[in-house]
Short mmCIF file of C-alpha atoms in Angstrom, two decimals:
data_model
loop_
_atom_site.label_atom_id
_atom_site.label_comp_id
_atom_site.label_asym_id
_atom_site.label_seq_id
_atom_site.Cartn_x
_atom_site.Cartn_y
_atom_site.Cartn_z
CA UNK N 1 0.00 0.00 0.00
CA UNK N 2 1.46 3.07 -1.17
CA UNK N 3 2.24 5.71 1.74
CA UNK N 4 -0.13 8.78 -0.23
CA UNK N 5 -3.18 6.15 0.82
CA UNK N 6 -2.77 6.19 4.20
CA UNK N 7 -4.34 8.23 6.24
CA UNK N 8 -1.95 11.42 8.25
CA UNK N 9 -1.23 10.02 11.69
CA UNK N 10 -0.26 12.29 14.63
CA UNK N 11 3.84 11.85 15.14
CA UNK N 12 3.62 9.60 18.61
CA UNK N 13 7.13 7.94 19.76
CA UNK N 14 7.91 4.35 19.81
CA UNK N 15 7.66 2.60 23.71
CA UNK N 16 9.96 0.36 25.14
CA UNK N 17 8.93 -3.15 25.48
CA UNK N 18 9.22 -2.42 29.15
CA UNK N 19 7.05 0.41 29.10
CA UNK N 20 4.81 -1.73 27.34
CA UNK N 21 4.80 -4.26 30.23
CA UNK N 22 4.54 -1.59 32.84
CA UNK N 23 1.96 -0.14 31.35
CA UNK N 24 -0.15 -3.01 30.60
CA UNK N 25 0.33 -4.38 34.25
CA UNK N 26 -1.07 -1.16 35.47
CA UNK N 27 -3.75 -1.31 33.52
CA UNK N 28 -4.84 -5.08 34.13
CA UNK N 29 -4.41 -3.85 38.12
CA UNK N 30 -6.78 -1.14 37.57
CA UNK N 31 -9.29 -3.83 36.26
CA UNK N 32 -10.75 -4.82 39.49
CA UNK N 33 -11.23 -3.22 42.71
CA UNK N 34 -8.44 -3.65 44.63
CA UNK N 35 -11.13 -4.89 47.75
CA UNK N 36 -12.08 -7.42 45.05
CA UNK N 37 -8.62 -8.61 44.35
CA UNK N 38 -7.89 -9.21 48.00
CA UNK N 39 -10.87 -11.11 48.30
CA UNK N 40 -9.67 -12.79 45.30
CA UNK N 41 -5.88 -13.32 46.61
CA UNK N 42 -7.73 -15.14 49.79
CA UNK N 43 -10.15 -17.35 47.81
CA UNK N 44 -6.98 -18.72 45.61
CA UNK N 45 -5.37 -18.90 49.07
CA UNK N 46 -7.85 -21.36 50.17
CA UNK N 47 -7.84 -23.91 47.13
CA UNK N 48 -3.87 -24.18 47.08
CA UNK N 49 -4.61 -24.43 50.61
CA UNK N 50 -6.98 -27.63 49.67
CA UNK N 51 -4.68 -28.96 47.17
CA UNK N 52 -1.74 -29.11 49.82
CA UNK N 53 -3.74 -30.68 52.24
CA UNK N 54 -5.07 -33.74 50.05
CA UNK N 55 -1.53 -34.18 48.23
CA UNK N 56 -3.56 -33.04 44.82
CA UNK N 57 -2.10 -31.20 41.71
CA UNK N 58 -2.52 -27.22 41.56
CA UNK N 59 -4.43 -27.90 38.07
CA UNK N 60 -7.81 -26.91 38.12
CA UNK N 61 -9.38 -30.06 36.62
CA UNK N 62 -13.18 -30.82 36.82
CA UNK N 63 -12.37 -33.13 39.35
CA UNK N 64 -9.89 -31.11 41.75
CA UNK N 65 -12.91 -28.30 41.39
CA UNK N 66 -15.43 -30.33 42.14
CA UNK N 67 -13.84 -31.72 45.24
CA UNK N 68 -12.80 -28.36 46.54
CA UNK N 69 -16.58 -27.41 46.45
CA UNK N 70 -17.52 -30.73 48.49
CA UNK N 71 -14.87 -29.58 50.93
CA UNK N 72 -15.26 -26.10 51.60
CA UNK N 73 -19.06 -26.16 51.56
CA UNK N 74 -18.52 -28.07 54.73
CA UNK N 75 -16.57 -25.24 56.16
CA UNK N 76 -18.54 -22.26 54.95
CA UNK N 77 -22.11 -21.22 54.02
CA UNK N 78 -22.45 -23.24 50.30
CA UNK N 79 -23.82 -19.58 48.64
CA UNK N 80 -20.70 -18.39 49.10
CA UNK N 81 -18.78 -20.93 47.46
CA UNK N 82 -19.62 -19.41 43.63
CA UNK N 83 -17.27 -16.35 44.84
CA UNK N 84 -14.39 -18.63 45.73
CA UNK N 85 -14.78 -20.26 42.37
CA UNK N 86 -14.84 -16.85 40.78
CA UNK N 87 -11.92 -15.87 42.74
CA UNK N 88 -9.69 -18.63 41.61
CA UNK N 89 -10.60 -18.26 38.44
CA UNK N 90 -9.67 -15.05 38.37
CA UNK N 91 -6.27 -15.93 39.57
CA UNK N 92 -5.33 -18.54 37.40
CA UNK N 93 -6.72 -18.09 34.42
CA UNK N 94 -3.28 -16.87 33.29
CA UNK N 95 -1.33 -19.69 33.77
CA UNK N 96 -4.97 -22.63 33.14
CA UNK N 97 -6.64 -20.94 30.17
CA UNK N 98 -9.21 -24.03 30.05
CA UNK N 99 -10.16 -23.62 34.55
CA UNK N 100 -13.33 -21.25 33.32
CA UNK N 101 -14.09 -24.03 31.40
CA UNK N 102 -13.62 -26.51 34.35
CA UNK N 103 -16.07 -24.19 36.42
CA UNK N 104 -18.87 -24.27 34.27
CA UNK N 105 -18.50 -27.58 33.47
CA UNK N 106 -21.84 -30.06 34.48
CA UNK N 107 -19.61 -31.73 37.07
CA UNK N 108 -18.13 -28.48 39.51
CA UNK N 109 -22.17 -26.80 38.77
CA UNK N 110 -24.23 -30.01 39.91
CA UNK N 111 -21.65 -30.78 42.61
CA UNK N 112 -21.96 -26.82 43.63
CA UNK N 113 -25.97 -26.80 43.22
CA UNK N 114 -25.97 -30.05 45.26
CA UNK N 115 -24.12 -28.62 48.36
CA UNK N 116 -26.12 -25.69 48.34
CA UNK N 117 -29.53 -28.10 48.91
CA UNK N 118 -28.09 -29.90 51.26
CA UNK N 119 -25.99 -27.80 53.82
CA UNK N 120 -27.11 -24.55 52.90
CA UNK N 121 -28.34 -22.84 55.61
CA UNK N 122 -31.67 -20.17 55.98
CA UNK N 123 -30.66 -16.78 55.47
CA UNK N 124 -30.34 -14.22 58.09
CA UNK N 125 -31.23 -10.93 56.20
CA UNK N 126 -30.39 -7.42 56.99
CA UNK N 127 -33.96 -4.86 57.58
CA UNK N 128 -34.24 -2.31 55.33
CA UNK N 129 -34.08 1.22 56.98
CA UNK N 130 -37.33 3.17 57.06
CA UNK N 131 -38.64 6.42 57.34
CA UNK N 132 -39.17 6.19 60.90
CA UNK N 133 -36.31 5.15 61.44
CA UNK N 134 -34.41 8.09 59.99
CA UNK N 135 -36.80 10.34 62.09
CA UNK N 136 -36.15 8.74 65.19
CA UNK N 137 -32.51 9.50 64.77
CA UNK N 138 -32.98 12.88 63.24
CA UNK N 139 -35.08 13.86 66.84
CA UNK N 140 -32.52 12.26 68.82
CA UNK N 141 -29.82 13.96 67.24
CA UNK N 142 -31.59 17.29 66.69
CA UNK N 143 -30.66 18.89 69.98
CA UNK N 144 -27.18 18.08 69.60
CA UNK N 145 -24.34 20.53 68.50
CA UNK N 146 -21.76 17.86 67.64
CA UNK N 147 -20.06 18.12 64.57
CA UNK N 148 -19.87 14.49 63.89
CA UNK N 149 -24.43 13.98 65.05
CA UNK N 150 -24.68 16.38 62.01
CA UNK N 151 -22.14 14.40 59.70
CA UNK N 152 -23.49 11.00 60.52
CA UNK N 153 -27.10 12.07 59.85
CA UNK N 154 -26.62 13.32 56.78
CA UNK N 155 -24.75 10.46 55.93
CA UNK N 156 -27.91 8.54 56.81
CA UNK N 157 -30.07 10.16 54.73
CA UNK N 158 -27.99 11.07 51.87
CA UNK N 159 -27.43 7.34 51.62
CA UNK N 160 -30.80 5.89 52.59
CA UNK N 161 -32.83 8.95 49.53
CA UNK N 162 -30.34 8.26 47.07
CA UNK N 163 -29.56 4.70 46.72
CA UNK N 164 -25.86 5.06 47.63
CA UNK N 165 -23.35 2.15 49.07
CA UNK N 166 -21.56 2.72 52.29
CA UNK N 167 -18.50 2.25 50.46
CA UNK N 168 -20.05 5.09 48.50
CA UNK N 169 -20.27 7.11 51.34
CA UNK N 170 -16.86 5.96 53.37
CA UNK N 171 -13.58 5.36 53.12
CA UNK N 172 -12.46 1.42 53.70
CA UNK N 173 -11.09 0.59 57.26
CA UNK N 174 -7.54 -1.25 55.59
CA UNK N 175 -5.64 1.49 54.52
CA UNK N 176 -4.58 -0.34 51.34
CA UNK N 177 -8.00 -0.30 50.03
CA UNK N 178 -8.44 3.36 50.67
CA UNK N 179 -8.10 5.85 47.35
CA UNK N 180 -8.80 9.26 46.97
CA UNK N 181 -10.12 7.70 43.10
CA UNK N 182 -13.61 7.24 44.99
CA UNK N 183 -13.41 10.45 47.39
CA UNK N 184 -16.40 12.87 46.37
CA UNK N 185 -14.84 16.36 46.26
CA UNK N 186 -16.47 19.86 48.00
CA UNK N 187 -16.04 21.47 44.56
CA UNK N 188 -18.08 19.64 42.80
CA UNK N 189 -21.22 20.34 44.62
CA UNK N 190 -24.28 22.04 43.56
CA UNK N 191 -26.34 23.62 45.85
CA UNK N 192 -29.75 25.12 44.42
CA UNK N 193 -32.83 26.06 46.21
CA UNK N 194 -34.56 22.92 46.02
CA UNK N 195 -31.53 20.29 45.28
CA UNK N 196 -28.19 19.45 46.41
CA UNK N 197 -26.00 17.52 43.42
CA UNK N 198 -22.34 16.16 43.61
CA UNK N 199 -20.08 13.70 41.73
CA UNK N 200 -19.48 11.00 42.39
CA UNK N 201 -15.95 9.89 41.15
CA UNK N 202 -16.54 6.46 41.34
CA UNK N 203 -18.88 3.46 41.99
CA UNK N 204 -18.86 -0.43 41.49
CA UNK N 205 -20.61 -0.72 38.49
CA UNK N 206 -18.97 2.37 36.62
CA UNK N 207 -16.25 0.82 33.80
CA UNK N 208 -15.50 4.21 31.89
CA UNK N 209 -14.48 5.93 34.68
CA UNK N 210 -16.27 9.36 34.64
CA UNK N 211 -18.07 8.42 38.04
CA UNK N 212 -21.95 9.67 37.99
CA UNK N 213 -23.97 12.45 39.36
CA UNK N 214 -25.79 12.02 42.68
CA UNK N 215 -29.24 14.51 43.20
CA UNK N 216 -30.49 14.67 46.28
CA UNK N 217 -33.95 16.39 46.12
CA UNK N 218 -35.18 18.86 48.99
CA UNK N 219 -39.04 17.25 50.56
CA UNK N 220 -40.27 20.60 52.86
CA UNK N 221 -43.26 18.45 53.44
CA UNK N 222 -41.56 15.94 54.30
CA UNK N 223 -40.74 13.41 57.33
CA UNK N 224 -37.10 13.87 56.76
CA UNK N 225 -36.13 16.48 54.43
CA UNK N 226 -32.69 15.57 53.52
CA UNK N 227 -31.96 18.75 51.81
CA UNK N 228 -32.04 20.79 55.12
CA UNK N 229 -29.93 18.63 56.68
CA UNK N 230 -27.40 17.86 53.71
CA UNK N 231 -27.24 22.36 53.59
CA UNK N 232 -27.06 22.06 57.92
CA UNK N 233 -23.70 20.15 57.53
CA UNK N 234 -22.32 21.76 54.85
CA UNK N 235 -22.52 25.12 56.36
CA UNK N 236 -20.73 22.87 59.57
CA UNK N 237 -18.20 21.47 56.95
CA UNK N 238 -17.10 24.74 55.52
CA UNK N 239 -16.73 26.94 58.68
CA UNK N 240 -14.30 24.45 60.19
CA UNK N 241 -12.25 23.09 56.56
CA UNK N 242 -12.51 25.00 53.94
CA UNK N 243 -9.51 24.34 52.62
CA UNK N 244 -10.05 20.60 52.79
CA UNK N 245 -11.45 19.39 49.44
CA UNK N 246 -13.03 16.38 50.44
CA UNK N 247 -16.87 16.55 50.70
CA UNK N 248 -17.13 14.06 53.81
CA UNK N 249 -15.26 15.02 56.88
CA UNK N 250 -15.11 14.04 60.68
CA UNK N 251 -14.21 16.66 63.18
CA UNK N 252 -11.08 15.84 63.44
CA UNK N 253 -10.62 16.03 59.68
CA UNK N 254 -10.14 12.99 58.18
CA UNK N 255 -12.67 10.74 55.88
CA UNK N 256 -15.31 9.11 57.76
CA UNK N 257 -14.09 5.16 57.42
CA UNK N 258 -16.85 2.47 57.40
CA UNK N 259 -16.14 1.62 61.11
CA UNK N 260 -16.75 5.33 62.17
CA UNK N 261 -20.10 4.98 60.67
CA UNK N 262 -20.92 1.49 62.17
CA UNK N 263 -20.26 2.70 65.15
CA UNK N 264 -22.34 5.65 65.15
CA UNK N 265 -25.03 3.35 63.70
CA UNK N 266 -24.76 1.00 66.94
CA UNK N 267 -25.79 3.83 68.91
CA UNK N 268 -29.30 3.88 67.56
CA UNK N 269 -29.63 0.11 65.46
CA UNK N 270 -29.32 -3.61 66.82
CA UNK N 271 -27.01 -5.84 64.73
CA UNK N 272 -29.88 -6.25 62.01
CA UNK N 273 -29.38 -2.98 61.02
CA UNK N 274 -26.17 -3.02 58.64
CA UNK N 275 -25.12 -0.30 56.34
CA UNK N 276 -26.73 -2.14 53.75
CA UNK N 277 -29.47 -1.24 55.33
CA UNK N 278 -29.62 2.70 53.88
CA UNK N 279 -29.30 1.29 50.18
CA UNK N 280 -32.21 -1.30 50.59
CA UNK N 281 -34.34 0.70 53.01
CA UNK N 282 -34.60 3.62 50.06
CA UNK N 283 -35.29 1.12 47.30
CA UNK N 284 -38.17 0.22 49.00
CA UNK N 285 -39.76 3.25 50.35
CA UNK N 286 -39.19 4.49 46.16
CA UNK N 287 -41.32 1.40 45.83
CA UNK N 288 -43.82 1.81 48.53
CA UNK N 289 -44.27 5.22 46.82
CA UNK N 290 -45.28 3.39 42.88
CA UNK N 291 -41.75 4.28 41.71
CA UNK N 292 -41.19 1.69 38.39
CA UNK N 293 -38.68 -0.72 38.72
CA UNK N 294 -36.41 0.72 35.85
CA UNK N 295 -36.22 4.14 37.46
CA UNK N 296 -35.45 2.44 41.08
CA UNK N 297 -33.15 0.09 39.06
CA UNK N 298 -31.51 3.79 37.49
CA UNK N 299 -31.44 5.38 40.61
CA UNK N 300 -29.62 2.88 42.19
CA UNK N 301 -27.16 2.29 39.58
CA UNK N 302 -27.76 -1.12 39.35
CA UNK N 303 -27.20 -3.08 35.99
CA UNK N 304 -29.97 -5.52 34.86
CA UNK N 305 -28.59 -9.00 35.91
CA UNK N 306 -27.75 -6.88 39.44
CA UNK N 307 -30.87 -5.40 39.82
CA UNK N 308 -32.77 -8.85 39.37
CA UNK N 309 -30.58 -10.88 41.92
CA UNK N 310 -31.32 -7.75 44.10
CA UNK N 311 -35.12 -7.54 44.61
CA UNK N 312 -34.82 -11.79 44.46
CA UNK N 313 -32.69 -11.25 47.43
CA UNK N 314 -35.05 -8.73 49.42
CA UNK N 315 -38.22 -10.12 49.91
CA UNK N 316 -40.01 -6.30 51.39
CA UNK N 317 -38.55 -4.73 47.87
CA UNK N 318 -40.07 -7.39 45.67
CA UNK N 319 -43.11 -7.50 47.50
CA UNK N 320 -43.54 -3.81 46.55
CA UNK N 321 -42.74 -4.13 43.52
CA UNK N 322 -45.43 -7.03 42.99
CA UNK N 323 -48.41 -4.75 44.59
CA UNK N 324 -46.99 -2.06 42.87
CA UNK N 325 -47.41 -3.48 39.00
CA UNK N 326 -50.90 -5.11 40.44
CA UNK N 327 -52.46 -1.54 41.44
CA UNK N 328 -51.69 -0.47 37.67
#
């Protein structure tokens, strides 16, 4: 092909074949969450653990699969198995191309399905927050002058009216896991007379990396106007850092990690309260209220295939949800 035919490319320099490794290492590191990869380290952990202790070959045959199941669903709850398998698959898909092969194969799913009938155990679910509940806290808090009441309610309610994680919300408790990546930012918040938006750099189902938007509306007829609250702390927030240009802040300055939060939470929650709880607990009061599933589904940020497993695995949501299509 003669050179006039081609079309002008910019002038861009040749790289290194190291550069080319380093570069594509970072990248394949930035592919998963590094909370993920841990959890992912530990699961491989645990099946070279299993292969060491019954003399068997690293190889992740049908077989050595299917007997790792059979083992550790003896040790742990069976659901959680599937993550293991993920995790390991993960790990050593480099060096086994054919092991996601060996995990879906009839063998590793029946022995995995079986397990689950037979020693799974019933589910202890988390309770959704309600309304109530953030008004109880909101009138125990509301005589307080403490920096940190203000931050954790509005933490609270941010979370619980717009469908955020914790994780969303908090920093990590191991420091390794903690990046400023996810950290919302002061300057990127909106503040109008009758909404409160930010950005948020980051979330779990976000691949492109331009984060998303959250809106938080203001309800002045409301139960629990989160608006008046969200304004109440950021007027707190900027007296005492403005300098700092993280959006969340405890008094002392620093990110609010998750166990700062469960604490708080303690104070006014029994154990099946988790911070799950906020996420779940708004999902279904958008429900109660005739919200349709694909805005809820939106809100939240969840994809389809999530979103399903989601309301399968909260019984008040899909309940709802089923009244909810049957009124219409």
């Amino acid at each position: 092909m003669s050179r006039e035919r081609l079309s002008k490319q910019p002038i861009r320099e040749a790289w290194t074949l190291e550069r080319l490794e380093l570069e594509r290492s970072l990248a394949l590191g930035f592919a998963i969450e590094s909370t993920t990869a841990s959890a992912y380290d530990s699961h491989l952990n645990s099946y070279l653990n299993f292969c060491r202790l019954h003399n068997r070959a690293v190889e992740p045959t049908q077989d050595t699969l299917s007997f790792f199941v059979v083992w550790l669903s003896h040790h742990i709850e069976p659901r959680s198995v599937d993550s293991y398998l993920s995790g390991i698959v993960n790990r050593l898909e480099s060096e086994f191309p054919h092991v996601r092969e060996a995990r879906r194969s009839l063998l590793v799913t029946r022995t995995l399905k079986g397990c689950k009938r037979r020693l799974s155990r019933p589910i202890q679910r988390k309770q959704p927050l309600t309304v109530e509940d953030l008004e109880r806290v909101m009138i125990a808090l509301s005589t307080s002058d403490a920096y940190n009441d203000g931050l954790f309610l509005t933490l609270l309610v941010t979370g619980f009216k717009t469908l955020q994680r914790l994780a969303e919300l908090c920093w990590p408790n191991a420091k390794k896991h903690q990046s400023y990546r996810k950290v919302p930012l002061r300057h990127s918040l909106i503040l109008t007379d009758n909404s409160a938006s930010y950005t948020l750099p980051h979330h779990k189902t976000g691949t492109s990396g331009e984060g998303c938007e959250i809106l938080l509306l203001g309800e002045p007829e409301g139960r629990v106007d989160g608006l008046r609250i969200f304004r109440r702390y950021v007027s707190a927030r900027d007296r005492l850092f403005v300098h700092h240009p993280q959006l969340w802040l405890t008094a002392d300055g620093s990110i609010p990690t998750r166990a700062w939060f469960m604490r708080y939470l303690r104070r006014f929650f029994p154990p099946t309260i988790s911070g799950h709880s906020m996420r779940a607990g708004g999902a279904t009061a958008l429900a109660g209220t005739g919200v349709a599933p694909a805005l809820i589904q939106a809100a939240g940020r969840w994809s389809s295939e999530e979103f399903q497993k989601y309301i399968r695995k909260h019984p008040f949501l899909l309940h709802l949800l089923v009244h909810s299509s049957q009124g219409h």
